Amino acid sequence: MLFIHGSGPGVSAWANWQHTVPVLSRGARALALDLVGYGLTDRPADVRYSLRTWTDHVWAFLDALDVDRVSVVGNSLGGRVALQMAEDQQDRLHRMVLMGSPGPTMTVTDGLKALRAYEPSPEAMRSLLVDYFAVDPGIITDELVKIRYEASALPGAHEAYRSMFFDPAHAGNQLGITEEQVRAVTVPALVVQGREDRVVPKEVGWRLSELLPNGDMHLFSRCGHWTQIERASEFNRVVADFLGLDIEGDQS
């Protein structure tokens, strides 16, 4: 399994998947990486941030580990990368889980605007997570805020994040996908969505599930953009069942 994180400030593989990988790795080998420009991965001066760059990074990561075939679990941007992977080399994908993933009907939401407007501080990170990522503010722990804030304030991190989406030399905003592209993806897919998602609305996930020839959908009530954190135990069981994993003994 390959886990691909989203594109929020301070995002990293661990911040995204800390409640997921330890459980699902009981049933299969689990891999997670920080995409170029995020987390602890380098930010090369000559990189051009784009969907193509991030997808090529994932392929290079898998090739370096001699992974020929994989199931992909992608959150937000990670879901869009997964769809691009399917367009590139569909035969290398076993199954896909698209969680809060952009799709053909995606527009710029208030949640996305808030992500892009973020300036690093613990207070700003807490407000962002409480206001736009969770229905239950109780899941926004001091530890989660600390992890996300510290990652967003790493040397060069905020500058890279701003460049991705505001510098015309980069293409971080160019994540569009057509209905025809989605219809061509025959990999079995599970679209996972939070009903109260303020970053990628549930209607986007619903349309994806309609267009994917082998697409199912699971909608979590009272849940925002982070189903894997806000409904962690249920998310793990739904994904494990879809991927055919035995995670007996799950106490999350």
PDB file of C-alpha atoms in Angstrom:
ATOM      1  CA  MET A   1       0.000   0.000   0.000  1.00  0.00           C
ATOM      2  CA  LEU A   2       1.164   3.518  -0.772  1.00  0.00           C
ATOM      3  CA  PHE A   3      -0.196   6.458   1.240  1.00  0.00           C
ATOM      4  CA  ILE A   4      -0.034   9.914  -0.368  1.00  0.00           C
ATOM      5  CA  HIS A   5      -0.742  13.013   1.715  1.00  0.00           C
ATOM      6  CA  GLY A   6      -2.606  16.209   0.812  1.00  0.00           C
ATOM      7  CA  SER A   7      -1.361  19.727   0.144  1.00  0.00           C
ATOM      8  CA  GLY A   8      -2.099  21.743   3.283  1.00  0.00           C
ATOM      9  CA  PRO A   9       0.539  23.810   5.089  1.00  0.00           C
ATOM     10  CA  GLY A  10       2.656  21.706   7.424  1.00  0.00           C
ATOM     11  CA  VAL A  11       1.499  18.488   5.803  1.00  0.00           C
ATOM     12  CA  SER A  12       3.663  15.392   5.914  1.00  0.00           C
ATOM     13  CA  ALA A  13       3.137  11.675   5.572  1.00  0.00           C
ATOM     14  CA  TRP A  14       3.216  11.233   9.347  1.00  0.00           C
ATOM     15  CA  ALA A  15       0.881  14.144  10.086  1.00  0.00           C
ATOM     16  CA  ASN A  16      -1.609  12.729   7.583  1.00  0.00           C
ATOM     17  CA  TRP A  17      -1.361   9.014   8.301  1.00  0.00           C
ATOM     18  CA  GLN A  18      -0.293   8.648  11.947  1.00  0.00           C
ATOM     19  CA  HIS A  19      -3.542   6.858  12.853  1.00  0.00           C
ATOM     20  CA  THR A  20      -3.708   4.827   9.642  1.00  0.00           C
ATOM     21  CA  VAL A  21      -0.348   3.286   8.778  1.00  0.00           C
ATOM     22  CA  PRO A  22       0.229   1.602  12.177  1.00  0.00           C
ATOM     23  CA  VAL A  23      -3.111  -0.216  11.825  1.00  0.00           C
ATOM     24  CA  LEU A  24      -3.266  -1.063   8.121  1.00  0.00           C
ATOM     25  CA  SER A  25       0.369  -2.164   8.079  1.00  0.00           C
ATOM     26  CA  ARG A  26      -0.791  -5.208  10.084  1.00  0.00           C
ATOM     27  CA  GLY A  27      -2.310  -6.512   6.866  1.00  0.00           C
ATOM     28  CA  ALA A  28       0.226  -5.471   4.203  1.00  0.00           C
ATOM     29  CA  ARG A  29       3.433  -3.569   3.629  1.00  0.00           C
ATOM     30  CA  ALA A  30       2.710   0.141   4.034  1.00  0.00           C
ATOM     31  CA  LEU A  31       4.715   2.911   2.367  1.00  0.00           C
ATOM     32  CA  ALA A  32       4.314   6.658   2.848  1.00  0.00           C
ATOM     33  CA  LEU A  33       6.468   9.498   1.550  1.00  0.00           C
ATOM     34  CA  ASP A  34       6.711  13.265   1.865  1.00  0.00           C
ATOM     35  CA  LEU A  35       6.179  14.606  -1.647  1.00  0.00           C
ATOM     36  CA  VAL A  36       8.865  16.942  -2.972  1.00  0.00           C
ATOM     37  CA  GLY A  37       8.390  20.349  -1.345  1.00  0.00           C
ATOM     38  CA  TYR A  38       6.638  18.904   1.718  1.00  0.00           C
ATOM     39  CA  GLY A  39       7.706  17.577   5.094  1.00  0.00           C
ATOM     40  CA  LEU A  40      11.306  16.441   5.323  1.00  0.00           C
ATOM     41  CA  THR A  41      11.827  15.837   1.604  1.00  0.00           C
ATOM     42  CA  ASP A  42      14.224  18.259  -0.088  1.00  0.00           C
ATOM     43  CA  ARG A  43      13.057  21.408  -1.866  1.00  0.00           C
ATOM     44  CA  PRO A  44      15.442  21.638  -4.843  1.00  0.00           C
ATOM     45  CA  ALA A  45      16.010  25.148  -6.129  1.00  0.00           C
ATOM     46  CA  ASP A  46      15.337  24.072  -9.723  1.00  0.00           C
ATOM     47  CA  VAL A  47      12.161  22.062  -9.096  1.00  0.00           C
ATOM     48  CA  ARG A  48       8.891  23.052 -10.803  1.00  0.00           C
ATOM     49  CA  TYR A  49       6.030  22.098  -8.518  1.00  0.00           C
ATOM     50  CA  SER A  50       3.218  20.499 -10.484  1.00  0.00           C
ATOM     51  CA  LEU A  51       0.991  17.431 -10.627  1.00  0.00           C
ATOM     52  CA  ARG A  52       3.464  15.921 -13.082  1.00  0.00           C
ATOM     53  CA  THR A  53       6.404  16.540 -10.735  1.00  0.00           C
ATOM     54  CA  TRP A  54       4.627  15.013  -7.740  1.00  0.00           C
ATOM     55  CA  THR A  55       3.432  11.995  -9.727  1.00  0.00           C
ATOM     56  CA  ASP A  56       6.881  11.391 -11.187  1.00  0.00           C
ATOM     57  CA  HIS A  57       8.306  11.599  -7.660  1.00  0.00           C
ATOM     58  CA  VAL A  58       5.932   8.845  -6.541  1.00  0.00           C
ATOM     59  CA  TRP A  59       6.842   6.619  -9.484  1.00  0.00           C
ATOM     60  CA  ALA A  60      10.557   7.153  -8.812  1.00  0.00           C
ATOM     61  CA  PHE A  61      10.001   6.284  -5.142  1.00  0.00           C
ATOM     62  CA  LEU A  62       8.240   3.025  -6.042  1.00  0.00           C
ATOM     63  CA  ASP A  63      10.846   2.137  -8.668  1.00  0.00           C
ATOM     64  CA  ALA A  64      13.666   2.726  -6.188  1.00  0.00           C
ATOM     65  CA  LEU A  65      12.000   0.215  -3.856  1.00  0.00           C
ATOM     66  CA  ASP A  66      11.306  -2.263  -6.707  1.00  0.00           C
ATOM     67  CA  VAL A  67       7.549  -2.060  -6.155  1.00  0.00           C
ATOM     68  CA  ASP A  68       5.849  -3.199  -9.347  1.00  0.00           C
ATOM     69  CA  ARG A  69       2.203  -3.074  -8.243  1.00  0.00           C
ATOM     70  CA  VAL A  70       0.537  -1.176  -5.437  1.00  0.00           C
ATOM     71  CA  SER A  71      -2.747  -0.068  -3.930  1.00  0.00           C
ATOM     72  CA  VAL A  72      -2.828   3.698  -3.413  1.00  0.00           C
ATOM     73  CA  VAL A  73      -4.580   5.598  -0.624  1.00  0.00           C
ATOM     74  CA  GLY A  74      -4.581   9.309  -1.444  1.00  0.00           C
ATOM     75  CA  ASN A  75      -5.864  12.247   0.586  1.00  0.00           C
ATOM     76  CA  SER A  76      -6.869  15.399  -1.323  1.00  0.00           C
ATOM     77  CA  LEU A  77      -3.864  16.187  -3.557  1.00  0.00           C
ATOM     78  CA  GLY A  78      -2.798  12.590  -2.948  1.00  0.00           C
ATOM     79  CA  GLY A  79      -6.056  11.404  -4.507  1.00  0.00           C
ATOM     80  CA  ARG A  80      -5.409  13.524  -7.579  1.00  0.00           C
ATOM     81  CA  VAL A  81      -1.896  12.061  -7.823  1.00  0.00           C
ATOM     82  CA  ALA A  82      -3.440   8.579  -7.619  1.00  0.00           C
ATOM     83  CA  LEU A  83      -5.759   9.400 -10.535  1.00  0.00           C
ATOM     84  CA  GLN A  84      -2.776  10.618 -12.551  1.00  0.00           C
ATOM     85  CA  MET A  85      -0.938   7.404 -11.730  1.00  0.00           C
ATOM     86  CA  ALA A  86      -3.909   5.480 -13.112  1.00  0.00           C
ATOM     87  CA  GLU A  87      -3.727   7.526 -16.297  1.00  0.00           C
ATOM     88  CA  ASP A  88       0.025   6.868 -16.560  1.00  0.00           C
ATOM     89  CA  GLN A  89       0.328   3.160 -15.755  1.00  0.00           C
ATOM     90  CA  GLN A  90      -3.017   1.671 -14.805  1.00  0.00           C
ATOM     91  CA  ASP A  91      -1.660  -1.882 -14.829  1.00  0.00           C
ATOM     92  CA  ARG A  92       0.588  -1.073 -11.836  1.00  0.00           C
ATOM     93  CA  LEU A  93      -2.361  -0.183  -9.587  1.00  0.00           C
ATOM     94  CA  HIS A  94      -4.328  -2.839  -7.743  1.00  0.00           C
ATOM     95  CA  ARG A  95      -6.889  -0.609  -6.026  1.00  0.00           C
ATOM     96  CA  MET A  96      -7.327   3.075  -5.160  1.00  0.00           C
ATOM     97  CA  VAL A  97      -8.833   4.898  -2.199  1.00  0.00           C
ATOM     98  CA  LEU A  98      -9.578   8.548  -3.028  1.00  0.00           C
ATOM     99  CA  MET A  99     -10.244  10.512   0.141  1.00  0.00           C
ATOM    100  CA  GLY A 100     -11.465  14.095  -0.314  1.00  0.00           C
ATOM    101  CA  SER A 101      -9.945  14.053  -3.785  1.00  0.00           C
ATOM    102  CA  PRO A 102     -10.395  16.835  -6.374  1.00  0.00           C
ATOM    103  CA  GLY A 103     -12.545  15.870  -9.335  1.00  0.00           C
ATOM    104  CA  PRO A 104     -14.121  17.355 -12.481  1.00  0.00           C
ATOM    105  CA  THR A 105     -16.642  19.484 -10.546  1.00  0.00           C
ATOM    106  CA  MET A 106     -14.070  20.971  -8.138  1.00  0.00           C
ATOM    107  CA  THR A 107     -14.090  24.742  -7.572  1.00  0.00           C
ATOM    108  CA  VAL A 108     -12.101  26.993  -5.239  1.00  0.00           C
ATOM    109  CA  THR A 109     -13.721  26.677  -1.812  1.00  0.00           C
ATOM    110  CA  ASP A 110     -13.387  28.811   1.323  1.00  0.00           C
ATOM    111  CA  GLY A 111     -11.357  25.969   2.793  1.00  0.00           C
ATOM    112  CA  LEU A 112      -8.853  26.069  -0.055  1.00  0.00           C
ATOM    113  CA  LYS A 113      -8.607  29.848   0.208  1.00  0.00           C
ATOM    114  CA  ALA A 114      -7.856  29.528   3.927  1.00  0.00           C
ATOM    115  CA  LEU A 115      -5.145  26.942   3.254  1.00  0.00           C
ATOM    116  CA  ARG A 116      -3.435  29.194   0.741  1.00  0.00           C
ATOM    117  CA  ALA A 117      -3.684  32.272   2.999  1.00  0.00           C
ATOM    118  CA  TYR A 118      -2.005  30.598   5.986  1.00  0.00           C
ATOM    119  CA  GLU A 119       0.971  32.333   7.607  1.00  0.00           C
ATOM    120  CA  PRO A 120       2.975  30.187  10.055  1.00  0.00           C
ATOM    121  CA  SER A 121       2.120  30.476  13.752  1.00  0.00           C
ATOM    122  CA  PRO A 122       0.705  27.978  16.257  1.00  0.00           C
ATOM    123  CA  GLU A 123      -2.438  30.093  16.606  1.00  0.00           C
ATOM    124  CA  ALA A 124      -3.018  30.298  12.865  1.00  0.00           C
ATOM    125  CA  MET A 125      -2.500  26.547  12.488  1.00  0.00           C
ATOM    126  CA  ARG A 126      -4.976  25.779  15.275  1.00  0.00           C
ATOM    127  CA  SER A 127      -7.584  28.109  13.742  1.00  0.00           C
ATOM    128  CA  LEU A 128      -7.108  26.568  10.298  1.00  0.00           C
ATOM    129  CA  LEU A 129      -7.525  23.012  11.558  1.00  0.00           C
ATOM    130  CA  VAL A 130     -10.487  23.792  13.821  1.00  0.00           C
ATOM    131  CA  ASP A 131     -12.346  26.004  11.344  1.00  0.00           C
ATOM    132  CA  TYR A 132     -11.830  24.029   8.132  1.00  0.00           C
ATOM    133  CA  PHE A 133     -10.681  20.480   8.794  1.00  0.00           C
ATOM    134  CA  ALA A 134     -12.784  19.074  11.618  1.00  0.00           C
ATOM    135  CA  VAL A 135     -16.385  18.957  12.712  1.00  0.00           C
ATOM    136  CA  ASP A 136     -15.328  17.899  16.210  1.00  0.00           C
ATOM    137  CA  PRO A 137     -12.723  20.411  17.453  1.00  0.00           C
ATOM    138  CA  GLY A 138     -11.723  17.881  20.099  1.00  0.00           C
ATOM    139  CA  ILE A 139      -9.641  15.966  17.552  1.00  0.00           C
ATOM    140  CA  ILE A 140      -7.391  19.006  17.069  1.00  0.00           C
ATOM    141  CA  THR A 141      -4.972  18.161  19.849  1.00  0.00           C
ATOM    142  CA  ASP A 142      -2.007  20.221  20.962  1.00  0.00           C
ATOM    143  CA  GLU A 143       0.235  17.492  19.525  1.00  0.00           C
ATOM    144  CA  LEU A 144      -1.408  17.670  16.099  1.00  0.00           C
ATOM    145  CA  VAL A 145      -1.162  21.463  16.024  1.00  0.00           C
ATOM    146  CA  LYS A 146       2.488  21.241  17.085  1.00  0.00           C
ATOM    147  CA  ILE A 147       3.356  18.670  14.395  1.00  0.00           C
ATOM    148  CA  ARG A 148       1.670  20.665  11.648  1.00  0.00           C
ATOM    149  CA  TYR A 149       2.947  24.043  12.755  1.00  0.00           C
ATOM    150  CA  GLU A 150       6.553  22.898  13.148  1.00  0.00           C
ATOM    151  CA  ALA A 151       6.474  21.271   9.704  1.00  0.00           C
ATOM    152  CA  SER A 152       5.051  24.474   8.187  1.00  0.00           C
ATOM    153  CA  ALA A 153       7.866  26.498   9.767  1.00  0.00           C
ATOM    154  CA  LEU A 154      10.788  24.324   8.641  1.00  0.00           C
ATOM    155  CA  PRO A 155      13.479  26.273   6.742  1.00  0.00           C
ATOM    156  CA  GLY A 156      12.145  26.972   3.264  1.00  0.00           C
ATOM    157  CA  ALA A 157       8.830  25.189   3.849  1.00  0.00           C
ATOM    158  CA  HIS A 158       6.504  28.191   3.757  1.00  0.00           C
ATOM    159  CA  GLU A 159       8.368  29.748   0.842  1.00  0.00           C
ATOM    160  CA  ALA A 160       8.014  26.509  -1.119  1.00  0.00           C
ATOM    161  CA  TYR A 161       4.333  26.237  -0.202  1.00  0.00           C
ATOM    162  CA  ARG A 162       3.627  29.778  -1.376  1.00  0.00           C
ATOM    163  CA  SER A 163       5.583  29.173  -4.588  1.00  0.00           C
ATOM    164  CA  MET A 164       3.558  26.082  -5.460  1.00  0.00           C
ATOM    165  CA  PHE A 165       0.313  28.020  -5.645  1.00  0.00           C
ATOM    166  CA  PHE A 166       1.180  31.670  -6.255  1.00  0.00           C
ATOM    167  CA  ASP A 167       4.360  31.749  -8.357  1.00  0.00           C
ATOM    168  CA  PRO A 168       3.522  31.527 -12.079  1.00  0.00           C
ATOM    169  CA  ALA A 169       6.712  29.513 -12.564  1.00  0.00           C
ATOM    170  CA  HIS A 170       4.971  26.638 -10.764  1.00  0.00           C
ATOM    171  CA  ALA A 171       1.716  24.791 -11.404  1.00  0.00           C
ATOM    172  CA  GLY A 172       0.471  23.607  -8.023  1.00  0.00           C
ATOM    173  CA  ASN A 173      -3.043  24.849  -8.769  1.00  0.00           C
ATOM    174  CA  GLN A 174      -3.342  23.002 -12.065  1.00  0.00           C
ATOM    175  CA  LEU A 175      -5.056  19.895 -10.774  1.00  0.00           C
ATOM    176  CA  GLY A 176      -8.040  19.797 -13.121  1.00  0.00           C
ATOM    177  CA  ILE A 177      -9.308  16.522 -14.531  1.00  0.00           C
ATOM    178  CA  THR A 178     -11.995  15.892 -17.141  1.00  0.00           C
ATOM    179  CA  GLU A 179     -14.902  13.506 -16.922  1.00  0.00           C
ATOM    180  CA  GLU A 180     -13.423  11.560 -19.839  1.00  0.00           C
ATOM    181  CA  GLN A 181     -10.164  11.071 -17.933  1.00  0.00           C
ATOM    182  CA  VAL A 182     -12.027   9.751 -14.900  1.00  0.00           C
ATOM    183  CA  ARG A 183     -14.196   7.395 -16.979  1.00  0.00           C
ATOM    184  CA  ALA A 184     -11.009   5.865 -18.406  1.00  0.00           C
ATOM    185  CA  VAL A 185      -9.856   4.751 -14.944  1.00  0.00           C
ATOM    186  CA  THR A 186     -10.969   1.144 -14.544  1.00  0.00           C
ATOM    187  CA  VAL A 187      -8.979   0.403 -11.376  1.00  0.00           C
ATOM    188  CA  PRO A 188     -11.367  -0.570  -8.553  1.00  0.00           C
ATOM    189  CA  ALA A 189     -11.743   2.617  -6.524  1.00  0.00           C
ATOM    190  CA  LEU A 190     -13.283   3.628  -3.219  1.00  0.00           C
ATOM    191  CA  VAL A 191     -14.207   7.307  -2.881  1.00  0.00           C
ATOM    192  CA  VAL A 192     -14.209   8.337   0.794  1.00  0.00           C
ATOM    193  CA  GLN A 193     -15.759  11.630   1.776  1.00  0.00           C
ATOM    194  CA  GLY A 194     -16.673  13.583   4.872  1.00  0.00           C
ATOM    195  CA  ARG A 195     -20.197  14.964   4.651  1.00  0.00           C
ATOM    196  CA  GLU A 196     -19.128  18.296   6.146  1.00  0.00           C
ATOM    197  CA  ASP A 197     -15.897  18.635   4.157  1.00  0.00           C
ATOM    198  CA  ARG A 198     -15.239  22.386   3.643  1.00  0.00           C
ATOM    199  CA  VAL A 199     -12.152  21.904   1.480  1.00  0.00           C
ATOM    200  CA  VAL A 200     -13.431  19.411  -1.103  1.00  0.00           C
ATOM    201  CA  PRO A 201     -17.252  19.247  -0.939  1.00  0.00           C
ATOM    202  CA  LYS A 202     -19.044  15.896  -0.842  1.00  0.00           C
ATOM    203  CA  GLU A 203     -20.597  16.623  -4.243  1.00  0.00           C
ATOM    204  CA  VAL A 204     -17.143  16.350  -5.810  1.00  0.00           C
ATOM    205  CA  GLY A 205     -16.676  12.902  -4.313  1.00  0.00           C
ATOM    206  CA  TRP A 206     -20.151  11.843  -5.355  1.00  0.00           C
ATOM    207  CA  ARG A 207     -19.483  12.828  -8.981  1.00  0.00           C
ATOM    208  CA  LEU A 208     -16.162  10.963  -8.950  1.00  0.00           C
ATOM    209  CA  SER A 209     -17.920   7.804  -7.779  1.00  0.00           C
ATOM    210  CA  GLU A 210     -20.506   8.195 -10.556  1.00  0.00           C
ATOM    211  CA  LEU A 211     -17.844   8.558 -13.242  1.00  0.00           C
ATOM    212  CA  LEU A 212     -15.441   5.824 -12.139  1.00  0.00           C
ATOM    213  CA  PRO A 213     -16.514   2.582 -13.855  1.00  0.00           C
ATOM    214  CA  ASN A 214     -15.578   0.546 -10.781  1.00  0.00           C
ATOM    215  CA  GLY A 215     -16.052   3.245  -8.156  1.00  0.00           C
ATOM    216  CA  ASP A 216     -17.780   2.801  -4.801  1.00  0.00           C
ATOM    217  CA  MET A 217     -18.346   5.564  -2.252  1.00  0.00           C
ATOM    218  CA  HIS A 218     -18.372   5.765   1.542  1.00  0.00           C
ATOM    219  CA  LEU A 219     -19.751   8.954   3.092  1.00  0.00           C
ATOM    220  CA  PHE A 220     -18.959   9.702   6.744  1.00  0.00           C
ATOM    221  CA  SER A 221     -21.494  11.861   8.582  1.00  0.00           C
ATOM    222  CA  ARG A 222     -20.318  14.584  10.983  1.00  0.00           C
ATOM    223  CA  CYS A 223     -16.899  14.538   9.389  1.00  0.00           C
ATOM    224  CA  GLY A 224     -14.743  17.064   7.558  1.00  0.00           C
ATOM    225  CA  HIS A 225     -11.731  16.755   5.258  1.00  0.00           C
ATOM    226  CA  TRP A 226      -9.768  14.375   7.480  1.00  0.00           C
ATOM    227  CA  THR A 227     -11.803  11.184   7.636  1.00  0.00           C
ATOM    228  CA  GLN A 228      -8.617   9.270   8.508  1.00  0.00           C
ATOM    229  CA  ILE A 229      -8.221  11.341  11.685  1.00  0.00           C
ATOM    230  CA  GLU A 230     -11.750  12.360  12.631  1.00  0.00           C
ATOM    231  CA  ARG A 231     -13.204   8.871  12.072  1.00  0.00           C
ATOM    232  CA  ALA A 232      -9.919   6.965  12.310  1.00  0.00           C
ATOM    233  CA  SER A 233     -11.137   3.575  13.526  1.00  0.00           C
ATOM    234  CA  GLU A 234     -14.024   3.389  11.066  1.00  0.00           C
ATOM    235  CA  PHE A 235     -11.854   4.705   8.234  1.00  0.00           C
ATOM    236  CA  ASN A 236      -9.281   1.994   8.892  1.00  0.00           C
ATOM    237  CA  ARG A 237     -11.898  -0.747   8.837  1.00  0.00           C
ATOM    238  CA  VAL A 238     -13.577   0.538   5.656  1.00  0.00           C
ATOM    239  CA  VAL A 239     -10.268   0.797   3.814  1.00  0.00           C
ATOM    240  CA  ALA A 240      -8.997  -2.542   5.126  1.00  0.00           C
ATOM    241  CA  ASP A 241     -12.163  -4.247   3.917  1.00  0.00           C
ATOM    242  CA  PHE A 242     -11.901  -2.620   0.485  1.00  0.00           C
ATOM    243  CA  LEU A 243      -8.239  -3.596   0.144  1.00  0.00           C
ATOM    244  CA  GLY A 244      -8.864  -7.109   1.466  1.00  0.00           C
ATOM    245  CA  LEU A 245      -6.580  -6.698   4.499  1.00  0.00           C
ATOM    246  CA  ASP A 246      -6.676  -8.737   7.689  1.00  0.00           C
ATOM    247  CA  ILE A 247      -6.140  -6.280  10.545  1.00  0.00           C
ATOM    248  CA  GLU A 248      -7.563  -8.479  13.270  1.00  0.00           C
ATOM    249  CA  GLY A 249      -6.885  -7.052  16.684  1.00  0.00           C
ATOM    250  CA  ASP A 250      -7.526  -3.435  15.635  1.00  0.00           C
ATOM    251  CA  GLN A 251      -8.177  -1.532  18.859  1.00  0.00           C
ATOM    252  CA  SER A 252      -7.931   1.982  17.363  1.00  0.00           C
TER     253      SER A 252
END
